[in-house]
Amino acid sequence: MSDFNQDIENLLNAYDSNWEDYLILREQFIEKYSLSVDKLEDHLVPYSKKRFKK
């Protein structure tokens, strides 16, 4: 199972059973999977501007 799928499953399980754990896991999930503008630009570097505009 991928990290993302496991993290989603953990988040859903905590939502159903322990609200405090859910809030902690939610913050960790947001930090882990959110991309800042700088990180997004880093991910787009391999793509040429011409290809990206299509």
PDBQT receptor file of N, H, CA, C and O in Angstrom, charges set to zero:
ATOM      1  N   MET A   1       0.856  -1.183   0.000  1.00  0.00    +0.000 N 
ATOM      2  CA  MET A   1       0.000   0.000   0.000  1.00  0.00    +0.000 C 
ATOM      3  C   MET A   1       0.898   1.240   0.000  1.00  0.00    +0.000 C 
ATOM      4  O   MET A   1       1.905   1.286   0.707  1.00  0.00    +0.000 OA
ATOM      5  N   SER A   2       0.531   2.222  -0.783  1.00  0.00    +0.000 N 
ATOM      6  H   SER A   2      -0.287   2.185  -1.357  1.00  0.00    +0.000 HD
ATOM      7  CA  SER A   2       1.336   3.439  -0.853  1.00  0.00    +0.000 C 
ATOM      8  C   SER A   2       1.213   4.232   0.445  1.00  0.00    +0.000 C 
ATOM      9  O   SER A   2       0.260   4.075   1.208  1.00  0.00    +0.000 OA
ATOM     10  N   ASP A   3       2.199   5.081   0.667  1.00  0.00    +0.000 N 
ATOM     11  H   ASP A   3       2.974   5.209   0.047  1.00  0.00    +0.000 HD
ATOM     12  CA  ASP A   3       2.173   5.941   1.855  1.00  0.00    +0.000 C 
ATOM     13  C   ASP A   3       0.905   6.782   1.892  1.00  0.00    +0.000 C 
ATOM     14  O   ASP A   3       0.282   6.939   2.942  1.00  0.00    +0.000 OA
ATOM     15  N   PHE A   4       0.524   7.326   0.723  1.00  0.00    +0.000 N 
ATOM     16  H   PHE A   4       1.030   7.198  -0.130  1.00  0.00    +0.000 HD
ATOM     17  CA  PHE A   4      -0.662   8.172   0.667  1.00  0.00    +0.000 C 
ATOM     18  C   PHE A   4      -1.905   7.390   1.090  1.00  0.00    +0.000 C 
ATOM     19  O   PHE A   4      -2.688   7.864   1.912  1.00  0.00    +0.000 OA
ATOM     20  N   ASN A   5      -2.085   6.206   0.535  1.00  0.00    +0.000 N 
ATOM     21  H   ASN A   5      -1.449   5.821  -0.133  1.00  0.00    +0.000 HD
ATOM     22  CA  ASN A   5      -3.258   5.391   0.881  1.00  0.00    +0.000 C 
ATOM     23  C   ASN A   5      -3.257   5.025   2.355  1.00  0.00    +0.000 C 
ATOM     24  O   ASN A   5      -4.303   5.055   3.004  1.00  0.00    +0.000 OA
ATOM     25  N   GLN A   6      -2.101   4.681   2.885  1.00  0.00    +0.000 N 
ATOM     26  H   GLN A   6      -1.251   4.656   2.359  1.00  0.00    +0.000 HD
ATOM     27  CA  GLN A   6      -2.004   4.338   4.306  1.00  0.00    +0.000 C 
ATOM     28  C   GLN A   6      -2.321   5.558   5.170  1.00  0.00    +0.000 C 
ATOM     29  O   GLN A   6      -3.015   5.441   6.180  1.00  0.00    +0.000 OA
ATOM     30  N   ASP A   7      -1.819   6.714   4.780  1.00  0.00    +0.000 N 
ATOM     31  H   ASP A   7      -1.255   6.809   3.959  1.00  0.00    +0.000 HD
ATOM     32  CA  ASP A   7      -2.094   7.931   5.535  1.00  0.00    +0.000 C 
ATOM     33  C   ASP A   7      -3.580   8.287   5.514  1.00  0.00    +0.000 C 
ATOM     34  O   ASP A   7      -4.132   8.719   6.525  1.00  0.00    +0.000 OA
ATOM     35  N   ILE A   8      -4.219   8.104   4.369  1.00  0.00    +0.000 N 
ATOM     36  H   ILE A   8      -3.770   7.753   3.548  1.00  0.00    +0.000 HD
ATOM     37  CA  ILE A   8      -5.673   8.346   4.276  1.00  0.00    +0.000 C 
ATOM     38  C   ILE A   8      -6.428   7.378   5.183  1.00  0.00    +0.000 C 
ATOM     39  O   ILE A   8      -7.340   7.781   5.905  1.00  0.00    +0.000 OA
ATOM     40  N   GLU A   9      -6.049   6.112   5.145  1.00  0.00    +0.000 N 
ATOM     41  H   GLU A   9      -5.309   5.785   4.558  1.00  0.00    +0.000 HD
ATOM     42  CA  GLU A   9      -6.717   5.115   5.985  1.00  0.00    +0.000 C 
ATOM     43  C   GLU A   9      -6.547   5.452   7.465  1.00  0.00    +0.000 C 
ATOM     44  O   GLU A   9      -7.504   5.370   8.235  1.00  0.00    +0.000 OA
ATOM     45  N   ASN A  10      -5.341   5.830   7.862  1.00  0.00    +0.000 N 
ATOM     46  H   ASN A  10      -4.564   5.897   7.237  1.00  0.00    +0.000 HD
ATOM     47  CA  ASN A  10      -5.092   6.221   9.260  1.00  0.00    +0.000 C 
ATOM     48  C   ASN A  10      -5.921   7.438   9.644  1.00  0.00    +0.000 C 
ATOM     49  O   ASN A  10      -6.449   7.508  10.754  1.00  0.00    +0.000 OA
ATOM     50  N   LEU A  11      -6.033   8.385   8.738  1.00  0.00    +0.000 N 
ATOM     51  H   LEU A  11      -5.604   8.327   7.837  1.00  0.00    +0.000 HD
ATOM     52  CA  LEU A  11      -6.813   9.594   8.985  1.00  0.00    +0.000 C 
ATOM     53  C   LEU A  11      -8.293   9.255   9.179  1.00  0.00    +0.000 C 
ATOM     54  O   LEU A  11      -8.937   9.760  10.099  1.00  0.00    +0.000 OA
ATOM     55  N   LEU A  12      -8.818   8.409   8.316  1.00  0.00    +0.000 N 
ATOM     56  H   LEU A  12      -8.295   7.999   7.568  1.00  0.00    +0.000 HD
ATOM     57  CA  LEU A  12     -10.226   8.020   8.424  1.00  0.00    +0.000 C 
ATOM     58  C   LEU A  12     -10.501   7.214   9.688  1.00  0.00    +0.000 C 
ATOM     59  O   LEU A  12     -11.535   7.400  10.331  1.00  0.00    +0.000 OA
ATOM     60  N   ASN A  13      -9.594   6.329  10.044  1.00  0.00    +0.000 N 
ATOM     61  H   ASN A  13      -8.755   6.177   9.523  1.00  0.00    +0.000 HD
ATOM     62  CA  ASN A  13      -9.768   5.543  11.272  1.00  0.00    +0.000 C 
ATOM     63  C   ASN A  13      -9.760   6.435  12.497  1.00  0.00    +0.000 C 
ATOM     64  O   ASN A  13     -10.557   6.241  13.415  1.00  0.00    +0.000 OA
ATOM     65  N   ALA A  14      -8.866   7.409  12.519  1.00  0.00    +0.000 N 
ATOM     66  H   ALA A  14      -8.218   7.566  11.774  1.00  0.00    +0.000 HD
ATOM     67  CA  ALA A  14      -8.809   8.335  13.653  1.00  0.00    +0.000 C 
ATOM     68  C   ALA A  14     -10.069   9.194  13.707  1.00  0.00    +0.000 C 
ATOM     69  O   ALA A  14     -10.564   9.500  14.792  1.00  0.00    +0.000 OA
ATOM     70  N   TYR A  15     -10.588   9.583  12.548  1.00  0.00    +0.000 N 
ATOM     71  H   TYR A  15     -10.186   9.334  11.667  1.00  0.00    +0.000 HD
ATOM     72  CA  TYR A  15     -11.812  10.384  12.496  1.00  0.00    +0.000 C 
ATOM     73  C   TYR A  15     -12.963   9.640  13.156  1.00  0.00    +0.000 C 
ATOM     74  O   TYR A  15     -13.785  10.238  13.850  1.00  0.00    +0.000 OA
ATOM     75  N   ASP A  16     -13.017   8.342  12.935  1.00  0.00    +0.000 N 
ATOM     76  H   ASP A  16     -12.349   7.856  12.370  1.00  0.00    +0.000 HD
ATOM     77  CA  ASP A  16     -14.094   7.527  13.491  1.00  0.00    +0.000 C 
ATOM     78  C   ASP A  16     -13.917   7.192  14.966  1.00  0.00    +0.000 C 
ATOM     79  O   ASP A  16     -14.889   6.877  15.652  1.00  0.00    +0.000 OA
ATOM     80  N   SER A  17     -12.666   7.258  15.463  1.00  0.00    +0.000 N 
ATOM     81  H   SER A  17     -11.877   7.513  14.905  1.00  0.00    +0.000 HD
ATOM     82  CA  SER A  17     -12.455   6.754  16.816  1.00  0.00    +0.000 C 
ATOM     83  C   SER A  17     -11.904   7.768  17.825  1.00  0.00    +0.000 C 
ATOM     84  O   SER A  17     -12.255   7.699  19.003  1.00  0.00    +0.000 OA
ATOM     85  N   ASN A  18     -11.068   8.686  17.406  1.00  0.00    +0.000 N 
ATOM     86  H   ASN A  18     -10.783   8.743  16.450  1.00  0.00    +0.000 HD
ATOM     87  CA  ASN A  18     -10.435   9.580  18.370  1.00  0.00    +0.000 C 
ATOM     88  C   ASN A  18     -10.208  10.949  17.737  1.00  0.00    +0.000 C 
ATOM     89  O   ASN A  18      -9.318  11.120  16.904  1.00  0.00    +0.000 OA
ATOM     90  N   TRP A  19     -11.012  11.910  18.137  1.00  0.00    +0.000 N 
ATOM     91  H   TRP A  19     -11.735  11.772  18.814  1.00  0.00    +0.000 HD
ATOM     92  CA  TRP A  19     -10.987  13.231  17.517  1.00  0.00    +0.000 C 
ATOM     93  C   TRP A  19      -9.638  13.934  17.690  1.00  0.00    +0.000 C 
ATOM     94  O   TRP A  19      -9.159  14.583  16.760  1.00  0.00    +0.000 OA
ATOM     95  N   GLU A  20      -9.023  13.812  18.866  1.00  0.00    +0.000 N 
ATOM     96  H   GLU A  20      -9.411  13.285  19.621  1.00  0.00    +0.000 HD
ATOM     97  CA  GLU A  20      -7.728  14.466  19.097  1.00  0.00    +0.000 C 
ATOM     98  C   GLU A  20      -6.653  13.881  18.179  1.00  0.00    +0.000 C 
ATOM     99  O   GLU A  20      -5.860  14.627  17.604  1.00  0.00    +0.000 OA
ATOM    100  N   ASP A  21      -6.620  12.556  18.039  1.00  0.00    +0.000 N 
ATOM    101  H   ASP A  21      -7.263  11.950  18.507  1.00  0.00    +0.000 HD
ATOM    102  CA  ASP A  21      -5.669  11.925  17.111  1.00  0.00    +0.000 C 
ATOM    103  C   ASP A  21      -5.955  12.360  15.679  1.00  0.00    +0.000 C 
ATOM    104  O   ASP A  21      -5.034  12.591  14.895  1.00  0.00    +0.000 OA
ATOM    105  N   TYR A  22      -7.230  12.467  15.347  1.00  0.00    +0.000 N 
ATOM    106  H   TYR A  22      -7.978  12.279  15.984  1.00  0.00    +0.000 HD
ATOM    107  CA  TYR A  22      -7.607  12.896  13.997  1.00  0.00    +0.000 C 
ATOM    108  C   TYR A  22      -7.045  14.287  13.693  1.00  0.00    +0.000 C 
ATOM    109  O   TYR A  22      -6.489  14.512  12.618  1.00  0.00    +0.000 OA
ATOM    110  N   LEU A  23      -7.189  15.209  14.628  1.00  0.00    +0.000 N 
ATOM    111  H   LEU A  23      -7.641  15.027  15.502  1.00  0.00    +0.000 HD
ATOM    112  CA  LEU A  23      -6.708  16.576  14.409  1.00  0.00    +0.000 C 
ATOM    113  C   LEU A  23      -5.193  16.605  14.207  1.00  0.00    +0.000 C 
ATOM    114  O   LEU A  23      -4.692  17.347  13.362  1.00  0.00    +0.000 OA
ATOM    115  N   ILE A  24      -4.468  15.805  14.977  1.00  0.00    +0.000 N 
ATOM    116  H   ILE A  24      -4.875  15.203  15.664  1.00  0.00    +0.000 HD
ATOM    117  CA  ILE A  24      -3.011  15.719  14.834  1.00  0.00    +0.000 C 
ATOM    118  C   ILE A  24      -2.649  15.117  13.483  1.00  0.00    +0.000 C 
ATOM    119  O   ILE A  24      -1.809  15.657  12.763  1.00  0.00    +0.000 OA
ATOM    120  N   LEU A  25      -3.282  13.999  13.138  1.00  0.00    +0.000 N 
ATOM    121  H   LEU A  25      -3.964  13.560  13.723  1.00  0.00    +0.000 HD
ATOM    122  CA  LEU A  25      -3.003  13.342  11.863  1.00  0.00    +0.000 C 
ATOM    123  C   LEU A  25      -3.381  14.233  10.682  1.00  0.00    +0.000 C 
ATOM    124  O   LEU A  25      -2.705  14.235   9.653  1.00  0.00    +0.000 OA
ATOM    125  N   ARG A  26      -4.451  14.976  10.837  1.00  0.00    +0.000 N 
ATOM    126  H   ARG A  26      -5.001  14.974  11.673  1.00  0.00    +0.000 HD
ATOM    127  CA  ARG A  26      -4.885  15.873   9.763  1.00  0.00    +0.000 C 
ATOM    128  C   ARG A  26      -3.824  16.935   9.483  1.00  0.00    +0.000 C 
ATOM    129  O   ARG A  26      -3.507  17.212   8.326  1.00  0.00    +0.000 OA
ATOM    130  N   GLU A  27      -3.282  17.523  10.536  1.00  0.00    +0.000 N 
ATOM    131  H   GLU A  27      -3.540  17.299  11.475  1.00  0.00    +0.000 HD
ATOM    132  CA  GLU A  27      -2.235  18.532  10.364  1.00  0.00    +0.000 C 
ATOM    133  C   GLU A  27      -0.992  17.917   9.713  1.00  0.00    +0.000 C 
ATOM    134  O   GLU A  27      -0.384  18.524   8.831  1.00  0.00    +0.000 OA
ATOM    135  N   GLN A  28      -0.622  16.720  10.148  1.00  0.00    +0.000 N 
ATOM    136  H   GLN A  28      -1.116  16.226  10.864  1.00  0.00    +0.000 HD
ATOM    137  CA  GLN A  28       0.539  16.041   9.563  1.00  0.00    +0.000 C 
ATOM    138  C   GLN A  28       0.290  15.727   8.085  1.00  0.00    +0.000 C 
ATOM    139  O   GLN A  28       1.185  15.867   7.252  1.00  0.00    +0.000 OA
ATOM    140  N   PHE A  29      -0.924  15.305   7.775  1.00  0.00    +0.000 N 
ATOM    141  H   PHE A  29      -1.651  15.190   8.452  1.00  0.00    +0.000 HD
ATOM    142  CA  PHE A  29      -1.280  14.978   6.395  1.00  0.00    +0.000 C 
ATOM    143  C   PHE A  29      -1.196  16.222   5.511  1.00  0.00    +0.000 C 
ATOM    144  O   PHE A  29      -0.652  16.174   4.408  1.00  0.00    +0.000 OA
ATOM    145  N   ILE A  30      -1.735  17.324   6.001  1.00  0.00    +0.000 N 
ATOM    146  H   ILE A  30      -2.177  17.363   6.897  1.00  0.00    +0.000 HD
ATOM    147  CA  ILE A  30      -1.712  18.582   5.251  1.00  0.00    +0.000 C 
ATOM    148  C   ILE A  30      -0.275  19.015   4.997  1.00  0.00    +0.000 C 
ATOM    149  O   ILE A  30       0.064  19.416   3.884  1.00  0.00    +0.000 OA
ATOM    150  N   GLU A  31       0.563  18.940   6.007  1.00  0.00    +0.000 N 
ATOM    151  H   GLU A  31       0.288  18.614   6.911  1.00  0.00    +0.000 HD
ATOM    152  CA  GLU A  31       1.965  19.331   5.844  1.00  0.00    +0.000 C 
ATOM    153  C   GLU A  31       2.689  18.415   4.863  1.00  0.00    +0.000 C 
ATOM    154  O   GLU A  31       3.494  18.874   4.052  1.00  0.00    +0.000 OA
ATOM    155  N   LYS A  32       2.400  17.126   4.942  1.00  0.00    +0.000 N 
ATOM    156  H   LYS A  32       1.746  16.754   5.601  1.00  0.00    +0.000 HD
ATOM    157  CA  LYS A  32       3.106  16.150   4.109  1.00  0.00    +0.000 C 
ATOM    158  C   LYS A  32       2.715  16.245   2.640  1.00  0.00    +0.000 C 
ATOM    159  O   LYS A  32       3.571  16.110   1.766  1.00  0.00    +0.000 OA
ATOM    160  N   TYR A  33       1.434  16.476   2.354  1.00  0.00    +0.000 N 
ATOM    161  H   TYR A  33       0.739  16.586   3.064  1.00  0.00    +0.000 HD
ATOM    162  CA  TYR A  33       0.958  16.397   0.977  1.00  0.00    +0.000 C 
ATOM    163  C   TYR A  33       0.645  17.735   0.327  1.00  0.00    +0.000 C 
ATOM    164  O   TYR A  33       0.293  17.780  -0.852  1.00  0.00    +0.000 OA
ATOM    165  N   SER A  34       0.767  18.815   1.068  1.00  0.00    +0.000 N 
ATOM    166  H   SER A  34       1.054  18.778   2.025  1.00  0.00    +0.000 HD
ATOM    167  CA  SER A  34       0.558  20.133   0.471  1.00  0.00    +0.000 C 
ATOM    168  C   SER A  34       1.841  20.593  -0.204  1.00  0.00    +0.000 C 
ATOM    169  O   SER A  34       2.937  20.385   0.314  1.00  0.00    +0.000 OA
ATOM    170  N   LEU A  35       1.695  21.214  -1.352  1.00  0.00    +0.000 N 
ATOM    171  H   LEU A  35       0.804  21.384  -1.773  1.00  0.00    +0.000 HD
ATOM    172  CA  LEU A  35       2.850  21.764  -2.053  1.00  0.00    +0.000 C 
ATOM    173  C   LEU A  35       2.798  23.277  -1.976  1.00  0.00    +0.000 C 
ATOM    174  O   LEU A  35       1.797  23.899  -2.331  1.00  0.00    +0.000 OA
ATOM    175  N   SER A  36       3.879  23.850  -1.511  1.00  0.00    +0.000 N 
ATOM    176  H   SER A  36       4.692  23.344  -1.222  1.00  0.00    +0.000 HD
ATOM    177  CA  SER A  36       3.956  25.301  -1.554  1.00  0.00    +0.000 C 
ATOM    178  C   SER A  36       4.233  25.701  -2.993  1.00  0.00    +0.000 C 
ATOM    179  O   SER A  36       4.558  24.848  -3.819  1.00  0.00    +0.000 OA
ATOM    180  N   VAL A  37       4.111  26.974  -3.303  1.00  0.00    +0.000 N 
ATOM    181  H   VAL A  37       3.847  27.667  -2.632  1.00  0.00    +0.000 HD
ATOM    182  CA  VAL A  37       4.380  27.445  -4.653  1.00  0.00    +0.000 C 
ATOM    183  C   VAL A  37       5.823  27.124  -5.037  1.00  0.00    +0.000 C 
ATOM    184  O   VAL A  37       6.084  26.724  -6.171  1.00  0.00    +0.000 OA
ATOM    185  N   ASP A  38       6.755  27.294  -4.113  1.00  0.00    +0.000 N 
ATOM    186  H   ASP A  38       6.542  27.620  -3.191  1.00  0.00    +0.000 HD
ATOM    187  CA  ASP A  38       8.162  26.994  -4.399  1.00  0.00    +0.000 C 
ATOM    188  C   ASP A  38       8.346  25.522  -4.734  1.00  0.00    +0.000 C 
ATOM    189  O   ASP A  38       9.042  25.186  -5.693  1.00  0.00    +0.000 OA
ATOM    190  N   LYS A  39       7.735  24.650  -3.961  1.00  0.00    +0.000 N 
ATOM    191  H   LYS A  39       7.170  24.923  -3.182  1.00  0.00    +0.000 HD
ATOM    192  CA  LYS A  39       7.872  23.220  -4.224  1.00  0.00    +0.000 C 
ATOM    193  C   LYS A  39       7.207  22.847  -5.536  1.00  0.00    +0.000 C 
ATOM    194  O   LYS A  39       7.710  21.994  -6.267  1.00  0.00    +0.000 OA
ATOM    195  N   LEU A  40       6.092  23.473  -5.840  1.00  0.00    +0.000 N 
ATOM    196  H   LEU A  40       5.684  24.166  -5.247  1.00  0.00    +0.000 HD
ATOM    197  CA  LEU A  40       5.411  23.192  -7.094  1.00  0.00    +0.000 C 
ATOM    198  C   LEU A  40       6.304  23.564  -8.270  1.00  0.00    +0.000 C 
ATOM    199  O   LEU A  40       6.416  22.808  -9.235  1.00  0.00    +0.000 OA
ATOM    200  N   GLU A  41       6.934  24.722  -8.189  1.00  0.00    +0.000 N 
ATOM    201  H   GLU A  41       6.843  25.337  -7.405  1.00  0.00    +0.000 HD
ATOM    202  CA  GLU A  41       7.846  25.135  -9.255  1.00  0.00    +0.000 C 
ATOM    203  C   GLU A  41       8.987  24.136  -9.404  1.00  0.00    +0.000 C 
ATOM    204  O   GLU A  41       9.394  23.837 -10.526  1.00  0.00    +0.000 OA
ATOM    205  N   ASP A  42       9.510  23.616  -8.300  1.00  0.00    +0.000 N 
ATOM    206  H   ASP A  42       9.179  23.859  -7.388  1.00  0.00    +0.000 HD
ATOM    207  CA  ASP A  42      10.570  22.613  -8.359  1.00  0.00    +0.000 C 
ATOM    208  C   ASP A  42      10.103  21.356  -9.084  1.00  0.00    +0.000 C 
ATOM    209  O   ASP A  42      10.869  20.740  -9.825  1.00  0.00    +0.000 OA
ATOM    210  N   HIS A  43       8.856  20.982  -8.870  1.00  0.00    +0.000 N 
ATOM    211  H   HIS A  43       8.234  21.482  -8.268  1.00  0.00    +0.000 HD
ATOM    212  CA  HIS A  43       8.315  19.789  -9.523  1.00  0.00    +0.000 C 
ATOM    213  C   HIS A  43       8.089  20.010 -11.014  1.00  0.00    +0.000 C 
ATOM    214  O   HIS A  43       8.102  19.059 -11.795  1.00  0.00    +0.000 OA
ATOM    215  N   LEU A  44       7.884  21.255 -11.406  1.00  0.00    +0.000 N 
ATOM    216  H   LEU A  44       7.874  22.028 -10.772  1.00  0.00    +0.000 HD
ATOM    217  CA  LEU A  44       7.607  21.559 -12.810  1.00  0.00    +0.000 C 
ATOM    218  C   LEU A  44       8.868  21.811 -13.631  1.00  0.00    +0.000 C 
ATOM    219  O   LEU A  44       8.797  21.877 -14.858  1.00  0.00    +0.000 OA
ATOM    220  N   VAL A  45      10.013  21.953 -12.979  1.00  0.00    +0.000 N 
ATOM    221  H   VAL A  45      10.070  21.900 -11.982  1.00  0.00    +0.000 HD
ATOM    222  CA  VAL A  45      11.259  22.247 -13.681  1.00  0.00    +0.000 C 
ATOM    223  C   VAL A  45      11.536  21.270 -14.828  1.00  0.00    +0.000 C 
ATOM    224  O   VAL A  45      11.968  21.716 -15.891  1.00  0.00    +0.000 OA
ATOM    225  N   PRO A  46      11.312  19.965 -14.671  1.00  0.00    +0.000 N 
ATOM    226  CA  PRO A  46      11.626  19.042 -15.778  1.00  0.00    +0.000 C 
ATOM    227  C   PRO A  46      10.806  19.280 -17.043  1.00  0.00    +0.000 C 
ATOM    228  O   PRO A  46      11.178  18.803 -18.115  1.00  0.00    +0.000 OA
ATOM    229  N   TYR A  47       9.706  20.004 -16.936  1.00  0.00    +0.000 N 
ATOM    230  H   TYR A  47       9.404  20.391 -16.066  1.00  0.00    +0.000 HD
ATOM    231  CA  TYR A  47       8.843  20.220 -18.104  1.00  0.00    +0.000 C 
ATOM    232  C   TYR A  47       9.204  21.534 -18.785  1.00  0.00    +0.000 C 
ATOM    233  O   TYR A  47       9.392  22.559 -18.129  1.00  0.00    +0.000 OA
ATOM    234  N   SER A  48       9.295  21.488 -20.087  1.00  0.00    +0.000 N 
ATOM    235  H   SER A  48       9.142  20.655 -20.620  1.00  0.00    +0.000 HD
ATOM    236  CA  SER A  48       9.588  22.718 -20.822  1.00  0.00    +0.000 C 
ATOM    237  C   SER A  48       8.377  23.644 -20.778  1.00  0.00    +0.000 C 
ATOM    238  O   SER A  48       7.247  23.187 -20.609  1.00  0.00    +0.000 OA
ATOM    239  N   LYS A  49       8.614  24.935 -20.930  1.00  0.00    +0.000 N 
ATOM    240  H   LYS A  49       9.533  25.306 -21.068  1.00  0.00    +0.000 HD
ATOM    241  CA  LYS A  49       7.494  25.883 -20.926  1.00  0.00    +0.000 C 
ATOM    242  C   LYS A  49       6.548  25.597 -22.083  1.00  0.00    +0.000 C 
ATOM    243  O   LYS A  49       5.333  25.719 -21.933  1.00  0.00    +0.000 OA
ATOM    244  N   LYS A  50       7.090  25.218 -23.231  1.00  0.00    +0.000 N 
ATOM    245  H   LYS A  50       8.078  25.119 -23.352  1.00  0.00    +0.000 HD
ATOM    246  CA  LYS A  50       6.260  24.927 -24.386  1.00  0.00    +0.000 C 
ATOM    247  C   LYS A  50       5.327  23.748 -24.102  1.00  0.00    +0.000 C 
ATOM    248  O   LYS A  50       4.138  23.799 -24.416  1.00  0.00    +0.000 OA
ATOM    249  N   ARG A  51       5.869  22.702 -23.512  1.00  0.00    +0.000 N 
ATOM    250  H   ARG A  51       6.835  22.660 -23.257  1.00  0.00    +0.000 HD
ATOM    251  CA  ARG A  51       5.059  21.522 -23.199  1.00  0.00    +0.000 C 
ATOM    252  C   ARG A  51       4.039  21.840 -22.116  1.00  0.00    +0.000 C 
ATOM    253  O   ARG A  51       2.903  21.369 -22.171  1.00  0.00    +0.000 OA
ATOM    254  N   PHE A  52       4.444  22.640 -21.127  1.00  0.00    +0.000 N 
ATOM    255  H   PHE A  52       5.367  23.022 -21.083  1.00  0.00    +0.000 HD
ATOM    256  CA  PHE A  52       3.572  22.975 -20.010  1.00  0.00    +0.000 C 
ATOM    257  C   PHE A  52       2.370  23.800 -20.463  1.00  0.00    +0.000 C 
ATOM    258  O   PHE A  52       1.279  23.642 -19.916  1.00  0.00    +0.000 OA
ATOM    259  N   LYS A  53       2.549  24.669 -21.442  1.00  0.00    +0.000 N 
ATOM    260  H   LYS A  53       3.435  24.797 -21.886  1.00  0.00    +0.000 HD
ATOM    261  CA  LYS A  53       1.460  25.521 -21.915  1.00  0.00    +0.000 C 
ATOM    262  C   LYS A  53       0.381  24.738 -22.654  1.00  0.00    +0.000 C 
ATOM    263  O   LYS A  53      -0.751  25.208 -22.762  1.00  0.00    +0.000 OA
ATOM    264  N   LYS A  54       0.709  23.559 -23.164  1.00  0.00    +0.000 N 
ATOM    265  H   LYS A  54       1.629  23.177 -23.077  1.00  0.00    +0.000 HD
ATOM    266  CA  LYS A  54      -0.273  22.756 -23.908  1.00  0.00    +0.000 C 
ATOM    267  C   LYS A  54      -1.272  22.208 -22.999  1.00  0.00    +0.000 C 
ATOM    268  O   LYS A  54      -2.183  21.504 -23.435  1.00  0.00    +0.000 OA
TER     269      LYS A  54
